[in-house]
Backbone as JSON Lines, residues from 0, in Angstrom:
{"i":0,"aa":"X","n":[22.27,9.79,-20.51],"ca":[22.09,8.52,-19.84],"c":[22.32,7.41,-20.87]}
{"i":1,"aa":"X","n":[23.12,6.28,-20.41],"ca":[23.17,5.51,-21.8],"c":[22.66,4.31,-21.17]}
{"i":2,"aa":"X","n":[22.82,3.04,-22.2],"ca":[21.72,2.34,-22.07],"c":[21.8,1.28,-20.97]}
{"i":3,"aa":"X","n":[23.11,1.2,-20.13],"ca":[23.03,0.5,-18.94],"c":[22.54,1.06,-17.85]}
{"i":4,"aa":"X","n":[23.03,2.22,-18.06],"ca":[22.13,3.18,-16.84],"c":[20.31,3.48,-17.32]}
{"i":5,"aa":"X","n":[19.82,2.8,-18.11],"ca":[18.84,3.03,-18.03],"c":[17.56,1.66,-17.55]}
{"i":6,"aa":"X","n":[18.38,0.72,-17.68],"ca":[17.97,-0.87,-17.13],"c":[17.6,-0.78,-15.65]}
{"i":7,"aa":"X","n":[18.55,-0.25,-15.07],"ca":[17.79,-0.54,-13.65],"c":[16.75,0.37,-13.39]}
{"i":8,"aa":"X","n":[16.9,1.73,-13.62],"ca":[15.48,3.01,-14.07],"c":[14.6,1.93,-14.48]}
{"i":9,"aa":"X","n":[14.85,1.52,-15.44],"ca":[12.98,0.89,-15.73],"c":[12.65,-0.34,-15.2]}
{"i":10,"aa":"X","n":[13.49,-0.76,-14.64],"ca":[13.03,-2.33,-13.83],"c":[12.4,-1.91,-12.1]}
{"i":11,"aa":"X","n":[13.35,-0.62,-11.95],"ca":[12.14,-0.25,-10.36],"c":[11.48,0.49,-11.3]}
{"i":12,"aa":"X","n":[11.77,1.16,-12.3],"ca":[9.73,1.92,-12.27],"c":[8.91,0.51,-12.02]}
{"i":13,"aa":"X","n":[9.23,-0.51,-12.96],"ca":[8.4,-1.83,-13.28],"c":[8.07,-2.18,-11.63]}
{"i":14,"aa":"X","n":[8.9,-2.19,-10.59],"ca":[8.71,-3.16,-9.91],"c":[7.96,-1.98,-8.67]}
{"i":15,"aa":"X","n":[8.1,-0.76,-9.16],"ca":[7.31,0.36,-8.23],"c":[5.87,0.45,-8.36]}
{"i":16,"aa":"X","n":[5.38,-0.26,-9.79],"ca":[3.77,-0.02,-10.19],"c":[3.7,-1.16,-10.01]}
{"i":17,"aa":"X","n":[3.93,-2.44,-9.95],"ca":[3.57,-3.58,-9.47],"c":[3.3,-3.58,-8.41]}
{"i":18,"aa":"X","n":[4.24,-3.08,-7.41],"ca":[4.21,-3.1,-5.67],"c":[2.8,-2.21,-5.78]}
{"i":19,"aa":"X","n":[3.06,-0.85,-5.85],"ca":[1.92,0.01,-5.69],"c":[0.27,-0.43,-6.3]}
{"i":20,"aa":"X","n":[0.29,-1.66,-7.27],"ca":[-0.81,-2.03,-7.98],"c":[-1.01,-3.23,-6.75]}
{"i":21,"aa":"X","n":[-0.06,-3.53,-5.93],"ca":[-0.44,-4.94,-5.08],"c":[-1.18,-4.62,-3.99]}
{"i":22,"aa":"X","n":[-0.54,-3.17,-3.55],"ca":[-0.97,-2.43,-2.05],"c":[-2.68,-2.22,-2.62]}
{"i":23,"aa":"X","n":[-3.27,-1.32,-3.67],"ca":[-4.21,-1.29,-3.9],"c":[-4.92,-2.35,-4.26]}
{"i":24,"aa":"X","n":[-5.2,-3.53,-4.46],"ca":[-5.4,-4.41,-4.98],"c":[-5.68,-5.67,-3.31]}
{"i":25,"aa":"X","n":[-4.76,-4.83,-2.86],"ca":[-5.02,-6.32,-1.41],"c":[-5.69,-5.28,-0.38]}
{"i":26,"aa":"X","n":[-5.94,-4.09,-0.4],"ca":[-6.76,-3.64,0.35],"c":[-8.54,-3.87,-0.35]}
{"i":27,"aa":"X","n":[-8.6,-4.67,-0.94],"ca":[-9.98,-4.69,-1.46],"c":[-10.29,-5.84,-0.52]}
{"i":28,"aa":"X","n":[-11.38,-5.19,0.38],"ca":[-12.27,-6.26,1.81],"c":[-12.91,-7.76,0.88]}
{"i":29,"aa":"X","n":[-13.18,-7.2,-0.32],"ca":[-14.18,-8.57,-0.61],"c":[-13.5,-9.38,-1.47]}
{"i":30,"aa":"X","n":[-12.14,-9.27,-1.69],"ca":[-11.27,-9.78,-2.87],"c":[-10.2,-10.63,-1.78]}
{"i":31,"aa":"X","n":[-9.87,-11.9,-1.89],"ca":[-8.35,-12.28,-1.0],"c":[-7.35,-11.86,-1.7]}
{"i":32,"aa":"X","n":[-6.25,-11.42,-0.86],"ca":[-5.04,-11.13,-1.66],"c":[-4.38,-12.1,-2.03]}
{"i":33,"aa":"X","n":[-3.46,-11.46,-3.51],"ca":[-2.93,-12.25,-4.53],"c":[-1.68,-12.52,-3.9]}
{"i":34,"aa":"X","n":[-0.69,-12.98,-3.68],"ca":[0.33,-13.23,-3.76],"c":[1.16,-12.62,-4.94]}
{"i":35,"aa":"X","n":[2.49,-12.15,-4.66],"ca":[3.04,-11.77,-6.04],"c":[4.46,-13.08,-5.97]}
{"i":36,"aa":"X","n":[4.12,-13.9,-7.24],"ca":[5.07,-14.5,-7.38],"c":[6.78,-14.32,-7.63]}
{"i":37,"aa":"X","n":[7.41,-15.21,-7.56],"ca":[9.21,-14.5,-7.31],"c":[9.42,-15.29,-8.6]}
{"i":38,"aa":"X","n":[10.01,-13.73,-8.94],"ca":[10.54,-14.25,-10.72],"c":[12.04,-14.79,-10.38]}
{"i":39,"aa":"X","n":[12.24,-16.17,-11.74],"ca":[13.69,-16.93,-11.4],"c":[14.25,-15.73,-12.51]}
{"i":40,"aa":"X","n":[14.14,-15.48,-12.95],"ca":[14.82,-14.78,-14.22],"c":[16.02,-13.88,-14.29]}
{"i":41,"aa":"X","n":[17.3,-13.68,-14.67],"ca":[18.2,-13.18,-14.92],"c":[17.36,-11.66,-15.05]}
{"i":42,"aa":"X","n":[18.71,-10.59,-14.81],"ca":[18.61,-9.51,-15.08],"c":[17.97,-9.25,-16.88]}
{"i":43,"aa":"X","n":[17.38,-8.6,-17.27],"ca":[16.09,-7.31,-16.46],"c":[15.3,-8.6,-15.93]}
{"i":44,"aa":"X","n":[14.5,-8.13,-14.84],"ca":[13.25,-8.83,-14.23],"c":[12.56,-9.2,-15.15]}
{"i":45,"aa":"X","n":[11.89,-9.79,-14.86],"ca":[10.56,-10.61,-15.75],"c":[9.57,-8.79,-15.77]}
{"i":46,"aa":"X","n":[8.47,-8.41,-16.46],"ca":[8.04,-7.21,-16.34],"c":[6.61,-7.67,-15.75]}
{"i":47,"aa":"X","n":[6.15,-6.57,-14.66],"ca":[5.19,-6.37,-14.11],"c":[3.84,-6.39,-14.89]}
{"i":48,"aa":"X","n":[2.7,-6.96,-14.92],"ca":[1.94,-6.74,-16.01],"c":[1.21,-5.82,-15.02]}
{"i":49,"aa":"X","n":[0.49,-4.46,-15.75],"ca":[0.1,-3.48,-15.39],"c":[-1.18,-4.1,-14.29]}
{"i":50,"aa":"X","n":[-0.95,-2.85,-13.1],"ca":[-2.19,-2.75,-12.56],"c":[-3.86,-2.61,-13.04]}
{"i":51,"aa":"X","n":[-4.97,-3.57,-12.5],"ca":[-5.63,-3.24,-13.48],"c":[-6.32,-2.04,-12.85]}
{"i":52,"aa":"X","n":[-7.48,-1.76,-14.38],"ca":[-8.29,-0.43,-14.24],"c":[-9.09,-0.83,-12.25]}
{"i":53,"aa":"X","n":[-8.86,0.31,-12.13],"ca":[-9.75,0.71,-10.47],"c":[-11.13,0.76,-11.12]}
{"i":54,"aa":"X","n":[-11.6,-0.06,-9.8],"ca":[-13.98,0.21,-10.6],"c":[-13.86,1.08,-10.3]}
{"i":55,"aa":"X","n":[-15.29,1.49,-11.14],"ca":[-15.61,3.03,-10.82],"c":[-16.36,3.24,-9.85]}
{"i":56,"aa":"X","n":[-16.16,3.97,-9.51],"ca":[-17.17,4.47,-7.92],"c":[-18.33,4.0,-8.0]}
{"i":57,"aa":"X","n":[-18.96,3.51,-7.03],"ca":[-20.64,3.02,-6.86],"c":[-20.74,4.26,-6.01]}
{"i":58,"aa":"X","n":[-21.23,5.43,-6.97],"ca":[-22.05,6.82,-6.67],"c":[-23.35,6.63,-5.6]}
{"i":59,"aa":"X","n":[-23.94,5.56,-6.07],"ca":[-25.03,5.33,-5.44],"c":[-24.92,4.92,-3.56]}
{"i":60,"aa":"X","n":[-24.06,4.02,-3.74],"ca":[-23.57,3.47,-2.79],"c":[-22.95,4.47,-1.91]}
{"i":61,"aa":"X","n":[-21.83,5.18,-2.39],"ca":[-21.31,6.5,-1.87],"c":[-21.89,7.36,-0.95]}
{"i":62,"aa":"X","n":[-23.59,7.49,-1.5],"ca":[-24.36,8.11,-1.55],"c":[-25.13,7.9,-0.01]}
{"i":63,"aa":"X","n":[-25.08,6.73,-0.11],"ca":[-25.89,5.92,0.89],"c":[-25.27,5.82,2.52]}
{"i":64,"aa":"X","n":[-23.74,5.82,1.96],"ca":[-23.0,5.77,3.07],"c":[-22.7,7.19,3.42]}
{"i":65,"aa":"X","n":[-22.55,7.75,2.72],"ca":[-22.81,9.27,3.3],"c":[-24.09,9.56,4.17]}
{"i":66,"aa":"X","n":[-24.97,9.53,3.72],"ca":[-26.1,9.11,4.44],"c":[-26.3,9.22,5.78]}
{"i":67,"aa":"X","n":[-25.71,7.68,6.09],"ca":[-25.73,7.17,7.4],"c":[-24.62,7.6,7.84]}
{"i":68,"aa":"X","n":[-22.98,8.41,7.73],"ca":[-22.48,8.66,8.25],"c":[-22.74,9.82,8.95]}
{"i":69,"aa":"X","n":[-23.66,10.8,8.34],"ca":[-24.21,12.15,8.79],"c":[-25.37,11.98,10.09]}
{"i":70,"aa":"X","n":[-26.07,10.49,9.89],"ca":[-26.91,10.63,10.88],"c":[-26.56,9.66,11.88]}
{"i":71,"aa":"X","n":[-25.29,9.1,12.03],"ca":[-24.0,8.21,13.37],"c":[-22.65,8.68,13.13]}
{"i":72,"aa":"X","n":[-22.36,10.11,13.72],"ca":[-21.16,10.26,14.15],"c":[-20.03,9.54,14.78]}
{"i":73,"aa":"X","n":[-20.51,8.66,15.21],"ca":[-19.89,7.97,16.2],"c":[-19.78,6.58,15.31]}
{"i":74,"aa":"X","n":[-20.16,6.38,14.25],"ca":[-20.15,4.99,13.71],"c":[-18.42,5.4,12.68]}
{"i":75,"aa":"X","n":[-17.83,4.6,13.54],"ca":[-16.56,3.97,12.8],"c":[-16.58,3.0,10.97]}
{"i":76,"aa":"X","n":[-17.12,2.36,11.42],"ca":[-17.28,1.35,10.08],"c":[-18.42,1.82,8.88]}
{"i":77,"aa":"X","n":[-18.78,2.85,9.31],"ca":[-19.35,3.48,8.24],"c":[-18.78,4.26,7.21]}
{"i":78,"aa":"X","n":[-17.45,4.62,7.77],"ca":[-16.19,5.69,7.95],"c":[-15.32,4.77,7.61]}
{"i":79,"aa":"X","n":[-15.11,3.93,7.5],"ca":[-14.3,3.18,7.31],"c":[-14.82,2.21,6.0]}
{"i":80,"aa":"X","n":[-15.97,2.15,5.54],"ca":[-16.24,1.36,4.11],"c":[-16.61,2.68,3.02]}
{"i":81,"aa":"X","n":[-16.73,3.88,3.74],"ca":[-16.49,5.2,2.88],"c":[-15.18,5.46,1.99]}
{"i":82,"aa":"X","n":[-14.04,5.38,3.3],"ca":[-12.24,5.41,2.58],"c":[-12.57,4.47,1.74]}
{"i":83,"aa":"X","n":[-13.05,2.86,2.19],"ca":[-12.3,1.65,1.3],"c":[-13.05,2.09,-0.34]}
{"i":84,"aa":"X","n":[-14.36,2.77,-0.13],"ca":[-14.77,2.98,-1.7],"c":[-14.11,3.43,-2.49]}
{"i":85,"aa":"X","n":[-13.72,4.59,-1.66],"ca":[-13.03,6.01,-2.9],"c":[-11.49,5.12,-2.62]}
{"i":86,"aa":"X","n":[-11.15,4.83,-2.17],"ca":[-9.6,4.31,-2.02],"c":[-9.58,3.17,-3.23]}
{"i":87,"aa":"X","n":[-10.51,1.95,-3.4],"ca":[-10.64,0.66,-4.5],"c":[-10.71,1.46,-5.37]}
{"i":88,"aa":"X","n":[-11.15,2.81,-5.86],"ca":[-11.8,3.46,-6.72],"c":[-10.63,4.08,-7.45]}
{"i":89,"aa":"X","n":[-9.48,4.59,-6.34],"ca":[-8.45,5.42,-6.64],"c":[-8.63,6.44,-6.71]}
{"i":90,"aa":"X","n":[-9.66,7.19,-5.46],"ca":[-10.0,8.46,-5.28],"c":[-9.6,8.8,-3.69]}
{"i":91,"aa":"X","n":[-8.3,8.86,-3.59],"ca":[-7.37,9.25,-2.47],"c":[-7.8,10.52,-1.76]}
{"i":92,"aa":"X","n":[-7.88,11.62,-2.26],"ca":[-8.36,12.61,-1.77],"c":[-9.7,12.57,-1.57]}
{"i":93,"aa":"X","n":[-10.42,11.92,-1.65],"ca":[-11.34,11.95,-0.94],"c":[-11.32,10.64,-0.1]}
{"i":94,"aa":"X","n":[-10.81,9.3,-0.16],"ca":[-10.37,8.43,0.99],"c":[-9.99,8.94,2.05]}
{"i":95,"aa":"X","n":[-9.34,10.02,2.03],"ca":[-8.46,10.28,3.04],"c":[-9.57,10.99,4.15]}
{"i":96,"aa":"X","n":[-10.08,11.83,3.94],"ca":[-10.8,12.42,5.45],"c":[-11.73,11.2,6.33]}
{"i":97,"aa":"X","n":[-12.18,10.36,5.46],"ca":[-12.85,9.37,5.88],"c":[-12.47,8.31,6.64]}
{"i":98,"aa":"X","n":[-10.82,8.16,6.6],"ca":[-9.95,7.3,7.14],"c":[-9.96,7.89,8.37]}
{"i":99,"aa":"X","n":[-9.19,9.29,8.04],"ca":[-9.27,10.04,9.4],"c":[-10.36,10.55,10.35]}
{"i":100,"aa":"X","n":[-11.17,10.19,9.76],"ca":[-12.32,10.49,10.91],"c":[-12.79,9.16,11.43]}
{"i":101,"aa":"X","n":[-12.48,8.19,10.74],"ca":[-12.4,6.74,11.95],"c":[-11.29,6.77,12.35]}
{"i":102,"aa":"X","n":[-10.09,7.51,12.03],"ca":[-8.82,7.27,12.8],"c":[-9.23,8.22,14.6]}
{"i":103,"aa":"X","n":[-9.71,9.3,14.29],"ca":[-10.58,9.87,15.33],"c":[-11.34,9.19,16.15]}
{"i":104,"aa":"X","n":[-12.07,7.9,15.49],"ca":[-13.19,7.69,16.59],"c":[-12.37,6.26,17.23]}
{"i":105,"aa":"X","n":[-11.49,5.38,16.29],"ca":[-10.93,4.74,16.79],"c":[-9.61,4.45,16.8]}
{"i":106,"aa":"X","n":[-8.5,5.17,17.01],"ca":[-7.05,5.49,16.93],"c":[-6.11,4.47,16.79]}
{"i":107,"aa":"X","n":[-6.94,2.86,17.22],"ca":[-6.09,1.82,17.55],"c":[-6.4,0.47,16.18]}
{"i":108,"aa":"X","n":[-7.42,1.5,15.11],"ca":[-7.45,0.44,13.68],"c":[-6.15,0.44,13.01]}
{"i":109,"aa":"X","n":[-5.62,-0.14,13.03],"ca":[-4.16,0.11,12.38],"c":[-4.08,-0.74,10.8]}
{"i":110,"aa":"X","n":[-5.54,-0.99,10.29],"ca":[-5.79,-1.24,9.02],"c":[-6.14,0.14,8.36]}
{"i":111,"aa":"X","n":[-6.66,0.56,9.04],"ca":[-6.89,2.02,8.65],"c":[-6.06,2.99,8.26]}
{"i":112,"aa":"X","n":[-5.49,3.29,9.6],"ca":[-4.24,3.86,10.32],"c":[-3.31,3.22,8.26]}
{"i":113,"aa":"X","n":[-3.18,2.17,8.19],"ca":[-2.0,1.84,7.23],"c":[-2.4,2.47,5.22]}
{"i":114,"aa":"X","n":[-3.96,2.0,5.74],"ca":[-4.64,2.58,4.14],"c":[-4.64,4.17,4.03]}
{"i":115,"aa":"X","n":[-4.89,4.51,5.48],"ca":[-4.6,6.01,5.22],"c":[-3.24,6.63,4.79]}
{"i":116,"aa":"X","n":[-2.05,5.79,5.2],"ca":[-1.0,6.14,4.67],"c":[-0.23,5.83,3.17]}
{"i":117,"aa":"X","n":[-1.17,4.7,2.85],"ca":[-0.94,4.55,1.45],"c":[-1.74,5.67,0.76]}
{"i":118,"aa":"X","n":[-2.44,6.21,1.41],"ca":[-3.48,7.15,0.37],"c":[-2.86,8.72,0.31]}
{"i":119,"aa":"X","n":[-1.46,8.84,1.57],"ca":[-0.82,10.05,1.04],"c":[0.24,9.47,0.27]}
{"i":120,"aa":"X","n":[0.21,8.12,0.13],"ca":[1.69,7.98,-0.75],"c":[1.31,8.34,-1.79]}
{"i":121,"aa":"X","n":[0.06,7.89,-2.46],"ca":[-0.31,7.64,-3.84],"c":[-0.64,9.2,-3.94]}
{"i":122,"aa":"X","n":[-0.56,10.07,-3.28],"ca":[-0.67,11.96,-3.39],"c":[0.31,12.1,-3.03]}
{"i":123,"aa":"X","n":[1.68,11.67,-3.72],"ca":[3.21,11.99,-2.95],"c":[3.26,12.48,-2.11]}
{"i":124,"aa":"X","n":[2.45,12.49,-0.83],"ca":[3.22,12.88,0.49],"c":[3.89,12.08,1.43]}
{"i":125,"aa":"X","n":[4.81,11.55,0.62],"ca":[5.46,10.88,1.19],"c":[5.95,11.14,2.91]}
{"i":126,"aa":"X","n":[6.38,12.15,3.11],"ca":[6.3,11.99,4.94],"c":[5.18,12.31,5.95]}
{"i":127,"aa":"X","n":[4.13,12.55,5.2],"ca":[2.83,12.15,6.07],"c":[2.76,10.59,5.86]}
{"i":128,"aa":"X","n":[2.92,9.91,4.87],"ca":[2.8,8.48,4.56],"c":[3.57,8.02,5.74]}
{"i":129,"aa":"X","n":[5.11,8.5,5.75],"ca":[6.15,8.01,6.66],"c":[5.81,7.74,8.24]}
{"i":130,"aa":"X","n":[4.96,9.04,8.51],"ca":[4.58,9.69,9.66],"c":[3.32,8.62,10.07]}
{"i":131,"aa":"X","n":[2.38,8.28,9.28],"ca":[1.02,7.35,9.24],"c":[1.82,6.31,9.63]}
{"i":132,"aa":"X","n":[2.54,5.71,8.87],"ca":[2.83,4.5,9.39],"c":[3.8,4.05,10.48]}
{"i":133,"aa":"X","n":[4.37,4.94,11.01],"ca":[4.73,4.91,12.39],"c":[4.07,4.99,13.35]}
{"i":134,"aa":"X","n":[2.94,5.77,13.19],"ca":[1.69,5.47,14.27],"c":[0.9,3.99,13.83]}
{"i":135,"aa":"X","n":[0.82,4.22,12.96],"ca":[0.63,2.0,12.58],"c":[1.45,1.43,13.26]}
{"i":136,"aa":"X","n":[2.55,1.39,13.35],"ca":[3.44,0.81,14.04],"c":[3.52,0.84,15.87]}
{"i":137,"aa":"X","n":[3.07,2.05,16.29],"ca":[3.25,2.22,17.45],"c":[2.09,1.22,18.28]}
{"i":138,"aa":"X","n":[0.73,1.06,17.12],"ca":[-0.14,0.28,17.53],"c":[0.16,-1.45,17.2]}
{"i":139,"aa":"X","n":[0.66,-1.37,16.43],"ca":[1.18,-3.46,16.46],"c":[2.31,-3.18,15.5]}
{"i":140,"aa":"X","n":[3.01,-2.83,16.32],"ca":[4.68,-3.33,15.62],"c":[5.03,-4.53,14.53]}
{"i":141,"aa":"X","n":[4.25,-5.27,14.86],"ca":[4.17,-6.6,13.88],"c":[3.24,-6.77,12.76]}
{"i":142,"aa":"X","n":[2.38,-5.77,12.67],"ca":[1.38,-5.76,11.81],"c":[2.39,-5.74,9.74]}
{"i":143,"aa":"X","n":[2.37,-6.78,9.43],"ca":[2.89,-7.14,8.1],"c":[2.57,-6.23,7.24]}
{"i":144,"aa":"X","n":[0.97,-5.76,6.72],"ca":[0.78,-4.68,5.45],"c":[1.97,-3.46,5.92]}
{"i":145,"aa":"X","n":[1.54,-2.73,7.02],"ca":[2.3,-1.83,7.11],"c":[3.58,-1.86,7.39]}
{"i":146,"aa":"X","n":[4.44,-2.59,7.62],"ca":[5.61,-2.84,6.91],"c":[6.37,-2.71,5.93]}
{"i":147,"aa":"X","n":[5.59,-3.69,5.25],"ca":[5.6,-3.7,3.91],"c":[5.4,-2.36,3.25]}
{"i":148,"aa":"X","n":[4.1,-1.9,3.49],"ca":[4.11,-0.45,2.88],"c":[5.22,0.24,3.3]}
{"i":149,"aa":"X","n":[5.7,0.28,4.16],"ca":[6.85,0.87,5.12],"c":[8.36,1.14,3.83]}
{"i":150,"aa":"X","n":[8.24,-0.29,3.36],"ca":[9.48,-0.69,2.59],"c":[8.98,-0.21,1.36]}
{"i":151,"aa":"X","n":[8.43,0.07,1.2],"ca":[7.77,0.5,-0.55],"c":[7.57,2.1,-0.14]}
{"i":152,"aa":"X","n":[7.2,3.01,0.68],"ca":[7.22,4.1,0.69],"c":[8.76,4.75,0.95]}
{"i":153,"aa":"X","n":[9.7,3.98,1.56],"ca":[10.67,4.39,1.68],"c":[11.96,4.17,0.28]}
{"i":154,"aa":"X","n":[11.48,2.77,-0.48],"ca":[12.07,2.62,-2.06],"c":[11.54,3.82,-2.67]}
{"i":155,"aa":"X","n":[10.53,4.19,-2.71],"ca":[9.77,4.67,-3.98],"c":[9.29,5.94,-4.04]}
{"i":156,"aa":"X","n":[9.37,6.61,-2.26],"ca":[8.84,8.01,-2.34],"c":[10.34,8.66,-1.48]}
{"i":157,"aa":"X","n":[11.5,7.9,-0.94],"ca":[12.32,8.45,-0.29],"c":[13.82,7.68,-1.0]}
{"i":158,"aa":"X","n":[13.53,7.15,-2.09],"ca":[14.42,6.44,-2.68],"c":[15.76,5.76,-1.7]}
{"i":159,"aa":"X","n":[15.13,5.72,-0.67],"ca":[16.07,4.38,0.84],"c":[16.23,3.23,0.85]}
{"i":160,"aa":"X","n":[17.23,2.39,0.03],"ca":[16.74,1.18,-0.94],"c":[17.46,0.49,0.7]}
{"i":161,"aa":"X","n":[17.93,0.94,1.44],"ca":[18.63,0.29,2.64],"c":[17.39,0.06,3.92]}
{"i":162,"aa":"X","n":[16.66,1.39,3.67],"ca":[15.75,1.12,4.59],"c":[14.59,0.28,4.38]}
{"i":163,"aa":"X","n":[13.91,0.27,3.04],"ca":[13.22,-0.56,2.18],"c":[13.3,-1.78,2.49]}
{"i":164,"aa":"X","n":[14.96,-2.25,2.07],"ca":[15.39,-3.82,2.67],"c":[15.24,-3.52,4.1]}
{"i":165,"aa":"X","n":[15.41,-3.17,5.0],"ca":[15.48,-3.84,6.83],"c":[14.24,-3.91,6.48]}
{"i":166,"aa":"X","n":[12.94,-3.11,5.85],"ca":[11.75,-3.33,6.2],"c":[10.93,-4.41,5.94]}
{"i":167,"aa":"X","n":[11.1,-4.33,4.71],"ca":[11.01,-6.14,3.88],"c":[11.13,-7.58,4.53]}
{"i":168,"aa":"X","n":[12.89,-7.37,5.1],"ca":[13.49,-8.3,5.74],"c":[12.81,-8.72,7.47]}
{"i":169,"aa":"X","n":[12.03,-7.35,7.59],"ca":[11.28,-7.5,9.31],"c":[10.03,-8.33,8.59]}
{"i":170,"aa":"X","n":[9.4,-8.03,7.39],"ca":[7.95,-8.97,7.33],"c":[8.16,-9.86,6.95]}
{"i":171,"aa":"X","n":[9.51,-10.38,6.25],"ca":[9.88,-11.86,6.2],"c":[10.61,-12.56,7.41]}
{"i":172,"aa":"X","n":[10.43,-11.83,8.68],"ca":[10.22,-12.09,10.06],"c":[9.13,-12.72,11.17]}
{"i":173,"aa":"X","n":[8.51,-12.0,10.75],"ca":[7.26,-11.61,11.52],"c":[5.99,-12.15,10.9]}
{"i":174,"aa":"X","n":[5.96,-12.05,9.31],"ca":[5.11,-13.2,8.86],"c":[5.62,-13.71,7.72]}
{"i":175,"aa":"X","n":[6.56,-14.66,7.98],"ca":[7.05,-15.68,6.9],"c":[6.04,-16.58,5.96]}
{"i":176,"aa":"X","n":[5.86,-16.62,5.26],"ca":[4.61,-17.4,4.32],"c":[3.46,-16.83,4.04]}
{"i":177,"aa":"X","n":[3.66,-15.55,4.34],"ca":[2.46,-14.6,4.33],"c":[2.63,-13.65,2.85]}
{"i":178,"aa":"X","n":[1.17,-13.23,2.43],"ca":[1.15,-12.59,0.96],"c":[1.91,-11.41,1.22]}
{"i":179,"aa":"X","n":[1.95,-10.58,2.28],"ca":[2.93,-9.68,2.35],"c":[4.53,-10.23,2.29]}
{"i":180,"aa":"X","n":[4.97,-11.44,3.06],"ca":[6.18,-11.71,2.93],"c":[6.8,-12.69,1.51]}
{"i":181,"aa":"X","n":[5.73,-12.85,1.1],"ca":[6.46,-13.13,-0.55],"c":[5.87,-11.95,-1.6]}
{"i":182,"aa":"X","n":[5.52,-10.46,-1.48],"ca":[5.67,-9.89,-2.08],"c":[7.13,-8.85,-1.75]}
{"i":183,"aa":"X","n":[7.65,-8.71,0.31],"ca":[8.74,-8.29,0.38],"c":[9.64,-9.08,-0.54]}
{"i":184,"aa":"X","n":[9.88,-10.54,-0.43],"ca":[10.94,-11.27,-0.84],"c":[11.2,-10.5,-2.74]}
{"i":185,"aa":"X","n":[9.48,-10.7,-3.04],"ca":[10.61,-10.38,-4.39],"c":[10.57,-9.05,-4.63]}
{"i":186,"aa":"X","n":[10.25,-8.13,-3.94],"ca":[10.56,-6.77,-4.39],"c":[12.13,-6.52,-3.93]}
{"i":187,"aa":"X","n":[12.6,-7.53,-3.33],"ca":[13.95,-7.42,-2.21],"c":[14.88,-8.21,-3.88]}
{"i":188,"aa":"X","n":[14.66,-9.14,-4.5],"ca":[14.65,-10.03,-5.32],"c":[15.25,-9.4,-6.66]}
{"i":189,"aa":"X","n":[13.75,-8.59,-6.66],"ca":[13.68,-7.47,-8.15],"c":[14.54,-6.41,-8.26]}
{"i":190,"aa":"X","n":[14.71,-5.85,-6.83],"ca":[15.58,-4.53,-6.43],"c":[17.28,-4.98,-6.68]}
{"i":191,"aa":"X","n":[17.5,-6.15,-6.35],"ca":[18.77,-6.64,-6.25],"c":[19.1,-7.29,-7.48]}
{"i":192,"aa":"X","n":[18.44,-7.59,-8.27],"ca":[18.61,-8.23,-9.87],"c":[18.69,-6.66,-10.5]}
{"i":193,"aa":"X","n":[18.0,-5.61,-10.12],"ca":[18.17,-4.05,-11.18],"c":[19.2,-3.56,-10.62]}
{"i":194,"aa":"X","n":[19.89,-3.7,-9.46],"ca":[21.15,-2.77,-9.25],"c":[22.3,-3.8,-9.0]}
């Protein structure tokens, strides 16, 4: 590999851990999401400054919500601030049953429905991810995160830089001025300055 062919390799790794540090980072309930600004900069991109460290699990807390999920089956949002722990935490495999068992009690959260599919991306399963977010979709077609994730699971776990863009290009549709549609713009931006 010589050294032009290796510029665009490291400008999507760069712009793959940025995206993937944004998805985790704007699913945090008590944090507003950041916006990712659009670099003016000539080829290579400006570089991603790393995702930061994930908190560490509030064990205690964990603890608690386990708890009460054992004694309300039927409680959704108990089940649903279970995933968001281990998920902020970056503990996917265990996010994941918790998603799905509010995806069980309520089929039509399609915040859920979308975190659960980031949580097989980040366990490369990428076509359960694929698969999640088409049922996100089937419930609000317009819903922006999952989109977006849409276009970042299909760059980054199916390397579809065509499908990536239509997906991008639908949330700079559907929500123009929105933190999802200026993080499509410049991953659309970044992708097209590395190749």
């Amino acid at each position: 590999m010589n050294r032009t062919e290796t510029i665009p390799l490291l400008a999507s790794l760069v712009l793959a851990a940025g995206l993937m540090g944004w998805i985790v980072w704007s699913q945090r309930p008590a944090e507003p999401v950041e916006a990712i600004a659009s670099s003016s900069s000539p080829l290579p991109p400006a570089p991603v400054p790393p995702a930061p460290e994930p908190p560490p699990l509030d064990e205690t807390r964990a603890a608690q919500l386990r708890e009460t999920a054992e004694g309300a089956p039927d409680d959704v949002q108990v089940r649903v601030d279970l995933g968001n722990l281990y998920f902020n935490s970056q503990q996917f495999e265990d996010a994941i049953p918790w998603f799905e068992e509010a995806l069980t009690l309520d089929p039509k959260a399609v915040d859920v429905s979308t975190d659960l599919a980031v949580a097989y991306f980040y366990l490369d399963d990428t076509e359960r991810a694929l698969a999640q977010l088409a049922r996100s979709l089937e419930v609000d077609p317009a819903h922006a995160k999952t989109i977006l994730s849409l276009g970042i699971v299909r760059a980054f776990g199916n390397q579809d830089l065509d499908g990536a863009f239509e997906a991008w290009e639908e949330v700079l549709r559907v929500a123009p001025g929105s933190p999802e549609a200026l993080a499509a713009a410049d991953a659309m931006e970044r992708l097209r300055a590395a190749h």
